[in-house]
Amino acid sequence: MTTTVPALGTRTAEGSALQAVLLDMDGTLVDTEGFWWDVEVEIFRTLGHTLDDSWRHVVVGGPMTRSAGFLIEATGADITLAELTVLLNDGFEDRIDRALPLMPGAARLLAELAAHEIPTALVSASHRRIIDRILASLGPQYFALTVAGDEVERTKPFPDPYLLAASGLGAEPARCAVIEDTATGVAAGEAAGCHVVAVPSVAPIAPAVRRTVVASLEEVDLSFLRGLMTEVH
């Protein structure tokens, strides 16, 4: 399921093989990956458990059912997945209401894609309630559609969210650039057949075929993304 928001036209830029740009949210556009971990630590502390910092790499970037389920199993906490999901979303919303820092280069990149009418989608493993809350600050006008983790049967690392986004924009996956910050998201984009730009936020990500690793979105602009498509045959 996708939710269309007031946005740009979805006309592909003339003369460019790049048909669409599909962007992750947490840790890619907004500096919130740490928020999730902080909320998880606080909640489990109230339940009498201390989270091992090494677990952060296990839960980052994945769907809440996976990360929350892992933490319940790892700690043996007396809480259900449904109960923990509510607490996590509530705690995260409280954090983003206090501050929502953008990643370096995010605002400039979104503005450039909008100025050139490049079809753009927001593709996140976060739930719809979280996406809509962040979109209000990020700018819904920048996205022709959004895909939430609780609106697809299989979210990242499966390709479904990115295939759905590409289809919704009328684009071929091979002509889409996916921008992600975690190994889970990178796996989803690559499984969908897209060229992935990885901007690692928590754990390192190695370069690979059809995968370009950069240190920051400040290295990414429209010319850079179009250049990736020259590798598509």
PDB file of C-alpha atoms in Angstrom:
ATOM      1  CA  MET A   1       0.000   0.000   0.000  1.00  0.00           C
ATOM      2  CA  THR A   2       1.223   3.473  -0.812  1.00  0.00           C
ATOM      3  CA  THR A   3      -0.036   6.840   0.234  1.00  0.00           C
ATOM      4  CA  THR A   4       0.179   9.558  -2.373  1.00  0.00           C
ATOM      5  CA  VAL A   5       0.986  13.024  -1.115  1.00  0.00           C
ATOM      6  CA  PRO A   6       0.857  16.367  -2.910  1.00  0.00           C
ATOM      7  CA  ALA A   7       4.066  16.303  -4.856  1.00  0.00           C
ATOM      8  CA  LEU A   8       5.900  16.858  -8.066  1.00  0.00           C
ATOM      9  CA  GLY A   9       4.876  15.529 -11.406  1.00  0.00           C
ATOM     10  CA  THR A  10       6.315  12.133 -12.208  1.00  0.00           C
ATOM     11  CA  ARG A  11       7.740  13.066 -15.606  1.00  0.00           C
ATOM     12  CA  THR A  12      11.178  11.570 -16.124  1.00  0.00           C
ATOM     13  CA  ALA A  13      13.821  14.192 -16.846  1.00  0.00           C
ATOM     14  CA  GLU A  14      14.291  14.302 -20.618  1.00  0.00           C
ATOM     15  CA  GLY A  15      17.480  12.697 -21.817  1.00  0.00           C
ATOM     16  CA  SER A  16      18.235  10.977 -18.524  1.00  0.00           C
ATOM     17  CA  ALA A  17      18.247   7.234 -17.938  1.00  0.00           C
ATOM     18  CA  LEU A  18      17.493   7.904 -14.271  1.00  0.00           C
ATOM     19  CA  GLN A  19      13.754   7.353 -13.876  1.00  0.00           C
ATOM     20  CA  ALA A  20      13.267   7.738 -10.106  1.00  0.00           C
ATOM     21  CA  VAL A  21      15.013   8.148  -6.771  1.00  0.00           C
ATOM     22  CA  LEU A  22      13.835   6.043  -3.830  1.00  0.00           C
ATOM     23  CA  LEU A  23      14.992   7.173  -0.404  1.00  0.00           C
ATOM     24  CA  ASP A  24      15.053   5.560   2.997  1.00  0.00           C
ATOM     25  CA  MET A  25      14.103   7.793   5.933  1.00  0.00           C
ATOM     26  CA  ASP A  26      15.695   6.996   9.324  1.00  0.00           C
ATOM     27  CA  GLY A  27      19.443   7.529   9.228  1.00  0.00           C
ATOM     28  CA  THR A  28      19.337   8.513   5.559  1.00  0.00           C
ATOM     29  CA  LEU A  29      17.313  11.732   5.428  1.00  0.00           C
ATOM     30  CA  VAL A  30      16.759  12.304   9.141  1.00  0.00           C
ATOM     31  CA  ASP A  31      19.300  11.662  11.890  1.00  0.00           C
ATOM     32  CA  THR A  32      17.027   9.385  13.914  1.00  0.00           C
ATOM     33  CA  GLU A  33      18.667   5.946  14.011  1.00  0.00           C
ATOM     34  CA  GLY A  34      20.088   6.852  17.411  1.00  0.00           C
ATOM     35  CA  PHE A  35      16.623   7.877  18.598  1.00  0.00           C
ATOM     36  CA  TRP A  36      15.302   4.347  18.113  1.00  0.00           C
ATOM     37  CA  TRP A  37      18.144   2.813  20.088  1.00  0.00           C
ATOM     38  CA  ASP A  38      17.820   5.360  22.892  1.00  0.00           C
ATOM     39  CA  VAL A  39      14.092   4.615  23.181  1.00  0.00           C
ATOM     40  CA  GLU A  40      14.744   0.860  23.190  1.00  0.00           C
ATOM     41  CA  VAL A  41      17.348   1.253  25.929  1.00  0.00           C
ATOM     42  CA  GLU A  42      15.008   3.368  28.064  1.00  0.00           C
ATOM     43  CA  ILE A  43      12.036   1.022  27.700  1.00  0.00           C
ATOM     44  CA  PHE A  44      14.007  -2.094  28.565  1.00  0.00           C
ATOM     45  CA  ARG A  45      15.611  -0.312  31.496  1.00  0.00           C
ATOM     46  CA  THR A  46      12.135   0.253  32.946  1.00  0.00           C
ATOM     47  CA  LEU A  47      11.500  -3.472  32.413  1.00  0.00           C
ATOM     48  CA  GLY A  48      14.633  -4.276  34.407  1.00  0.00           C
ATOM     49  CA  HIS A  49      16.948  -5.141  31.529  1.00  0.00           C
ATOM     50  CA  THR A  50      20.130  -3.610  30.153  1.00  0.00           C
ATOM     51  CA  LEU A  51      20.617  -3.811  26.410  1.00  0.00           C
ATOM     52  CA  ASP A  52      24.010  -4.909  25.130  1.00  0.00           C
ATOM     53  CA  ASP A  53      25.393  -2.174  22.878  1.00  0.00           C
ATOM     54  CA  SER A  54      26.447  -4.809  20.319  1.00  0.00           C
ATOM     55  CA  TRP A  55      22.762  -5.526  19.681  1.00  0.00           C
ATOM     56  CA  ARG A  56      22.390  -2.112  18.095  1.00  0.00           C
ATOM     57  CA  HIS A  57      23.885  -3.464  14.862  1.00  0.00           C
ATOM     58  CA  VAL A  58      21.350  -6.305  14.889  1.00  0.00           C
ATOM     59  CA  VAL A  59      18.250  -4.134  15.203  1.00  0.00           C
ATOM     60  CA  VAL A  60      19.227  -1.125  13.098  1.00  0.00           C
ATOM     61  CA  GLY A  61      17.409  -0.630   9.816  1.00  0.00           C
ATOM     62  CA  GLY A  62      15.026  -3.547  10.160  1.00  0.00           C
ATOM     63  CA  PRO A  63      11.263  -3.766  10.608  1.00  0.00           C
ATOM     64  CA  MET A  64       9.998  -3.215  14.117  1.00  0.00           C
ATOM     65  CA  THR A  65       8.654  -6.754  14.367  1.00  0.00           C
ATOM     66  CA  ARG A  66      12.170  -8.091  13.830  1.00  0.00           C
ATOM     67  CA  SER A  67      14.053  -5.655  16.067  1.00  0.00           C
ATOM     68  CA  ALA A  68      11.508  -5.695  18.879  1.00  0.00           C
ATOM     69  CA  GLY A  69      11.157  -9.466  18.691  1.00  0.00           C
ATOM     70  CA  PHE A  70      14.917  -9.888  18.874  1.00  0.00           C
ATOM     71  CA  LEU A  71      15.188  -7.682  21.961  1.00  0.00           C
ATOM     72  CA  ILE A  72      12.373  -9.501  23.749  1.00  0.00           C
ATOM     73  CA  GLU A  73      14.005 -12.857  23.041  1.00  0.00           C
ATOM     74  CA  ALA A  74      17.509 -11.635  23.913  1.00  0.00           C
ATOM     75  CA  THR A  75      16.472 -10.137  27.257  1.00  0.00           C
ATOM     76  CA  GLY A  76      13.597 -12.430  28.225  1.00  0.00           C
ATOM     77  CA  ALA A  77      11.569  -9.327  29.077  1.00  0.00           C
ATOM     78  CA  ASP A  78       7.991  -9.880  30.226  1.00  0.00           C
ATOM     79  CA  ILE A  79       6.290  -7.922  27.452  1.00  0.00           C
ATOM     80  CA  THR A  80       4.465  -8.863  24.259  1.00  0.00           C
ATOM     81  CA  LEU A  81       5.497  -7.757  20.804  1.00  0.00           C
ATOM     82  CA  ALA A  82       2.278  -5.743  20.449  1.00  0.00           C
ATOM     83  CA  GLU A  83       2.844  -3.970  23.776  1.00  0.00           C
ATOM     84  CA  LEU A  84       6.465  -3.177  22.959  1.00  0.00           C
ATOM     85  CA  THR A  85       5.546  -1.848  19.502  1.00  0.00           C
ATOM     86  CA  VAL A  86       3.186   0.709  21.039  1.00  0.00           C
ATOM     87  CA  LEU A  87       5.809   1.814  23.559  1.00  0.00           C
ATOM     88  CA  LEU A  88       8.494   2.131  20.874  1.00  0.00           C
ATOM     89  CA  ASN A  89       6.335   4.227  18.551  1.00  0.00           C
ATOM     90  CA  ASP A  90       5.161   6.443  21.417  1.00  0.00           C
ATOM     91  CA  GLY A  91       8.702   6.965  22.651  1.00  0.00           C
ATOM     92  CA  PHE A  92      10.020   7.713  19.185  1.00  0.00           C
ATOM     93  CA  GLU A  93       7.262  10.228  18.478  1.00  0.00           C
ATOM     94  CA  ASP A  94       8.141  12.008  21.695  1.00  0.00           C
ATOM     95  CA  ARG A  95      11.765  12.247  20.552  1.00  0.00           C
ATOM     96  CA  ILE A  96      11.015  13.634  17.095  1.00  0.00           C
ATOM     97  CA  ASP A  97       8.549  16.135  18.551  1.00  0.00           C
ATOM     98  CA  ARG A  98      11.468  17.575  20.529  1.00  0.00           C
ATOM     99  CA  ALA A  99      13.966  17.581  17.651  1.00  0.00           C
ATOM    100  CA  LEU A 100      14.199  16.275  14.102  1.00  0.00           C
ATOM    101  CA  PRO A 101      17.694  16.842  12.738  1.00  0.00           C
ATOM    102  CA  LEU A 102      18.227  16.316   9.019  1.00  0.00           C
ATOM    103  CA  MET A 103      21.248  14.445   7.738  1.00  0.00           C
ATOM    104  CA  PRO A 104      23.893  16.676   6.092  1.00  0.00           C
ATOM    105  CA  GLY A 105      22.995  17.269   2.461  1.00  0.00           C
ATOM    106  CA  ALA A 106      19.427  15.947   2.742  1.00  0.00           C
ATOM    107  CA  ALA A 107      17.593  19.263   2.309  1.00  0.00           C
ATOM    108  CA  ARG A 108      19.771  20.285  -0.628  1.00  0.00           C
ATOM    109  CA  LEU A 109      19.339  16.927  -2.397  1.00  0.00           C
ATOM    110  CA  LEU A 110      15.551  16.914  -2.007  1.00  0.00           C
ATOM    111  CA  ALA A 111      15.345  20.475  -3.314  1.00  0.00           C
ATOM    112  CA  GLU A 112      17.492  19.601  -6.334  1.00  0.00           C
ATOM    113  CA  LEU A 113      15.411  16.545  -7.206  1.00  0.00           C
ATOM    114  CA  ALA A 114      12.263  18.656  -6.922  1.00  0.00           C
ATOM    115  CA  ALA A 115      13.675  21.440  -9.094  1.00  0.00           C
ATOM    116  CA  HIS A 116      14.419  18.933 -11.866  1.00  0.00           C
ATOM    117  CA  GLU A 117      11.107  17.069 -11.481  1.00  0.00           C
ATOM    118  CA  ILE A 118      12.752  13.756 -10.683  1.00  0.00           C
ATOM    119  CA  PRO A 119      10.099  11.301  -9.385  1.00  0.00           C
ATOM    120  CA  THR A 120      10.955  10.598  -5.762  1.00  0.00           C
ATOM    121  CA  ALA A 121       9.565   8.183  -3.167  1.00  0.00           C
ATOM    122  CA  LEU A 122      10.124   7.754   0.552  1.00  0.00           C
ATOM    123  CA  VAL A 123      10.505   4.053   1.411  1.00  0.00           C
ATOM    124  CA  SER A 124      10.763   3.223   5.104  1.00  0.00           C
ATOM    125  CA  ALA A 125      10.458   0.245   7.435  1.00  0.00           C
ATOM    126  CA  SER A 126       8.916   2.626   9.985  1.00  0.00           C
ATOM    127  CA  HIS A 127       5.174   2.541  10.538  1.00  0.00           C
ATOM    128  CA  ARG A 128       2.786   4.908   8.780  1.00  0.00           C
ATOM    129  CA  ARG A 129       2.155   6.944  11.933  1.00  0.00           C
ATOM    130  CA  ILE A 130       5.883   7.676  12.203  1.00  0.00           C
ATOM    131  CA  ILE A 131       6.355   8.463   8.503  1.00  0.00           C
ATOM    132  CA  ASP A 132       3.481  10.946   8.464  1.00  0.00           C
ATOM    133  CA  ARG A 133       4.817  12.650  11.581  1.00  0.00           C
ATOM    134  CA  ILE A 134       8.261  13.083  10.037  1.00  0.00           C
ATOM    135  CA  LEU A 135       6.891  14.062   6.623  1.00  0.00           C
ATOM    136  CA  ALA A 136       5.224  17.093   8.169  1.00  0.00           C
ATOM    137  CA  SER A 137       8.699  18.458   8.940  1.00  0.00           C
ATOM    138  CA  LEU A 138      10.643  16.902   6.081  1.00  0.00           C
ATOM    139  CA  GLY A 139       8.258  18.202   3.431  1.00  0.00           C
ATOM    140  CA  PRO A 140       5.585  16.005   1.832  1.00  0.00           C
ATOM    141  CA  GLN A 141       5.839  18.032  -1.368  1.00  0.00           C
ATOM    142  CA  TYR A 142       9.165  16.355  -2.112  1.00  0.00           C
ATOM    143  CA  PHE A 143       7.672  12.870  -2.491  1.00  0.00           C
ATOM    144  CA  ALA A 144       5.266  11.572  -5.127  1.00  0.00           C
ATOM    145  CA  LEU A 145       4.494   8.620  -2.849  1.00  0.00           C
ATOM    146  CA  THR A 146       5.559   6.998   0.389  1.00  0.00           C
ATOM    147  CA  VAL A 147       5.746   3.351   1.447  1.00  0.00           C
ATOM    148  CA  ALA A 148       5.540   2.381   5.138  1.00  0.00           C
ATOM    149  CA  GLY A 149       6.769  -0.812   6.745  1.00  0.00           C
ATOM    150  CA  ASP A 150       3.367  -1.721   8.143  1.00  0.00           C
ATOM    151  CA  GLU A 151       1.725  -1.404   4.714  1.00  0.00           C
ATOM    152  CA  VAL A 152       3.574  -4.212   2.964  1.00  0.00           C
ATOM    153  CA  GLU A 153       3.419  -7.912   3.756  1.00  0.00           C
ATOM    154  CA  ARG A 154       7.204  -8.177   3.592  1.00  0.00           C
ATOM    155  CA  THR A 155       9.306  -5.130   4.367  1.00  0.00           C
ATOM    156  CA  LYS A 156      13.082  -4.677   4.203  1.00  0.00           C
ATOM    157  CA  PRO A 157      15.315  -6.658   3.640  1.00  0.00           C
ATOM    158  CA  PHE A 158      12.831  -8.038   1.119  1.00  0.00           C
ATOM    159  CA  PRO A 159      12.557  -6.123  -2.176  1.00  0.00           C
ATOM    160  CA  ASP A 160       8.793  -5.596  -1.918  1.00  0.00           C
ATOM    161  CA  PRO A 161       8.815  -1.965  -0.658  1.00  0.00           C
ATOM    162  CA  TYR A 162      11.165  -0.808  -3.404  1.00  0.00           C
ATOM    163  CA  LEU A 163       9.372  -2.757  -6.113  1.00  0.00           C
ATOM    164  CA  LEU A 164       6.120  -1.179  -4.944  1.00  0.00           C
ATOM    165  CA  ALA A 165       7.640   2.302  -5.008  1.00  0.00           C
ATOM    166  CA  ALA A 166       9.137   1.865  -8.477  1.00  0.00           C
ATOM    167  CA  SER A 167       5.845   0.529  -9.817  1.00  0.00           C
ATOM    168  CA  GLY A 168       3.941   3.404  -8.247  1.00  0.00           C
ATOM    169  CA  LEU A 169       6.205   5.879 -10.010  1.00  0.00           C
ATOM    170  CA  GLY A 170       6.000   4.012 -13.305  1.00  0.00           C
ATOM    171  CA  ALA A 171       9.734   3.346 -13.247  1.00  0.00           C
ATOM    172  CA  GLU A 172      11.887   0.312 -14.018  1.00  0.00           C
ATOM    173  CA  PRO A 173      13.767  -0.817 -10.895  1.00  0.00           C
ATOM    174  CA  ALA A 174      17.012  -0.966 -12.883  1.00  0.00           C
ATOM    175  CA  ARG A 175      16.575   2.734 -13.675  1.00  0.00           C
ATOM    176  CA  CYS A 176      16.002   3.687 -10.047  1.00  0.00           C
ATOM    177  CA  ALA A 177      18.577   4.891  -7.548  1.00  0.00           C
ATOM    178  CA  VAL A 178      17.970   3.740  -3.976  1.00  0.00           C
ATOM    179  CA  ILE A 179      19.624   5.657  -1.134  1.00  0.00           C
ATOM    180  CA  GLU A 180      20.027   3.715   2.118  1.00  0.00           C
ATOM    181  CA  ASP A 181      22.055   3.789   5.337  1.00  0.00           C
ATOM    182  CA  THR A 182      21.888   0.185   6.620  1.00  0.00           C
ATOM    183  CA  ALA A 183      22.754  -3.281   5.338  1.00  0.00           C
ATOM    184  CA  THR A 184      19.092  -4.269   5.662  1.00  0.00           C
ATOM    185  CA  GLY A 185      17.960  -1.443   3.404  1.00  0.00           C
ATOM    186  CA  VAL A 186      20.797  -2.006   0.966  1.00  0.00           C
ATOM    187  CA  ALA A 187      19.767  -5.667   0.671  1.00  0.00           C
ATOM    188  CA  ALA A 188      16.188  -4.623  -0.110  1.00  0.00           C
ATOM    189  CA  GLY A 189      17.220  -2.169  -2.814  1.00  0.00           C
ATOM    190  CA  GLU A 190      19.603  -4.603  -4.441  1.00  0.00           C
ATOM    191  CA  ALA A 191      17.079  -7.441  -4.338  1.00  0.00           C
ATOM    192  CA  ALA A 192      14.675  -5.135  -6.173  1.00  0.00           C
ATOM    193  CA  GLY A 193      17.261  -4.677  -8.924  1.00  0.00           C
ATOM    194  CA  CYS A 194      18.019  -1.016  -8.198  1.00  0.00           C
ATOM    195  CA  HIS A 195      21.389   0.685  -8.065  1.00  0.00           C
ATOM    196  CA  VAL A 196      22.038   1.450  -4.399  1.00  0.00           C
ATOM    197  CA  VAL A 197      23.868   4.372  -2.880  1.00  0.00           C
ATOM    198  CA  ALA A 198      24.857   3.444   0.663  1.00  0.00           C
ATOM    199  CA  VAL A 199      25.456   6.183   3.221  1.00  0.00           C
ATOM    200  CA  PRO A 200      26.377   4.106   6.309  1.00  0.00           C
ATOM    201  CA  SER A 201      25.000   5.490   9.574  1.00  0.00           C
ATOM    202  CA  VAL A 202      25.721   2.894  12.277  1.00  0.00           C
ATOM    203  CA  ALA A 203      27.647  -0.010  10.746  1.00  0.00           C
ATOM    204  CA  PRO A 204      30.107  -0.018   7.802  1.00  0.00           C
ATOM    205  CA  ILE A 205      28.894  -1.111   4.370  1.00  0.00           C
ATOM    206  CA  ALA A 206      31.318  -2.320   1.711  1.00  0.00           C
ATOM    207  CA  PRO A 207      31.105  -1.329  -1.973  1.00  0.00           C
ATOM    208  CA  ALA A 208      29.837  -3.955  -4.407  1.00  0.00           C
ATOM    209  CA  VAL A 209      28.469  -4.350  -7.913  1.00  0.00           C
ATOM    210  CA  ARG A 210      25.620  -1.843  -8.420  1.00  0.00           C
ATOM    211  CA  ARG A 211      26.382  -0.439  -4.964  1.00  0.00           C
ATOM    212  CA  THR A 212      28.201   2.839  -4.374  1.00  0.00           C
ATOM    213  CA  VAL A 213      29.260   3.820  -0.857  1.00  0.00           C
ATOM    214  CA  VAL A 214      29.616   7.466   0.135  1.00  0.00           C
ATOM    215  CA  ALA A 215      30.393   9.128   3.455  1.00  0.00           C
ATOM    216  CA  SER A 216      27.553  11.644   3.325  1.00  0.00           C
ATOM    217  CA  LEU A 217      24.624  12.858   1.234  1.00  0.00           C
ATOM    218  CA  GLU A 218      26.737  15.942   0.655  1.00  0.00           C
ATOM    219  CA  GLU A 219      28.548  13.795  -1.943  1.00  0.00           C
ATOM    220  CA  VAL A 220      25.285  12.996  -3.751  1.00  0.00           C
ATOM    221  CA  ASP A 221      23.601  15.239  -6.301  1.00  0.00           C
ATOM    222  CA  LEU A 222      21.547  14.731  -9.438  1.00  0.00           C
ATOM    223  CA  SER A 223      24.602  14.533 -11.682  1.00  0.00           C
ATOM    224  CA  PHE A 224      26.055  11.832  -9.412  1.00  0.00           C
ATOM    225  CA  LEU A 225      22.824   9.806  -9.508  1.00  0.00           C
ATOM    226  CA  ARG A 226      22.501  10.089 -13.273  1.00  0.00           C
ATOM    227  CA  GLY A 227      26.091   8.900 -13.590  1.00  0.00           C
ATOM    228  CA  LEU A 228      25.182   5.666 -11.819  1.00  0.00           C
ATOM    229  CA  MET A 229      22.814   4.793 -14.615  1.00  0.00           C
ATOM    230  CA  THR A 230      25.656   4.602 -17.125  1.00  0.00           C
ATOM    231  CA  GLU A 231      26.469   1.307 -15.438  1.00  0.00           C
ATOM    232  CA  VAL A 232      23.013  -0.046 -16.345  1.00  0.00           C
ATOM    233  CA  HIS A 233      22.845  -2.139 -19.484  1.00  0.00           C
TER     234      HIS A 233
END
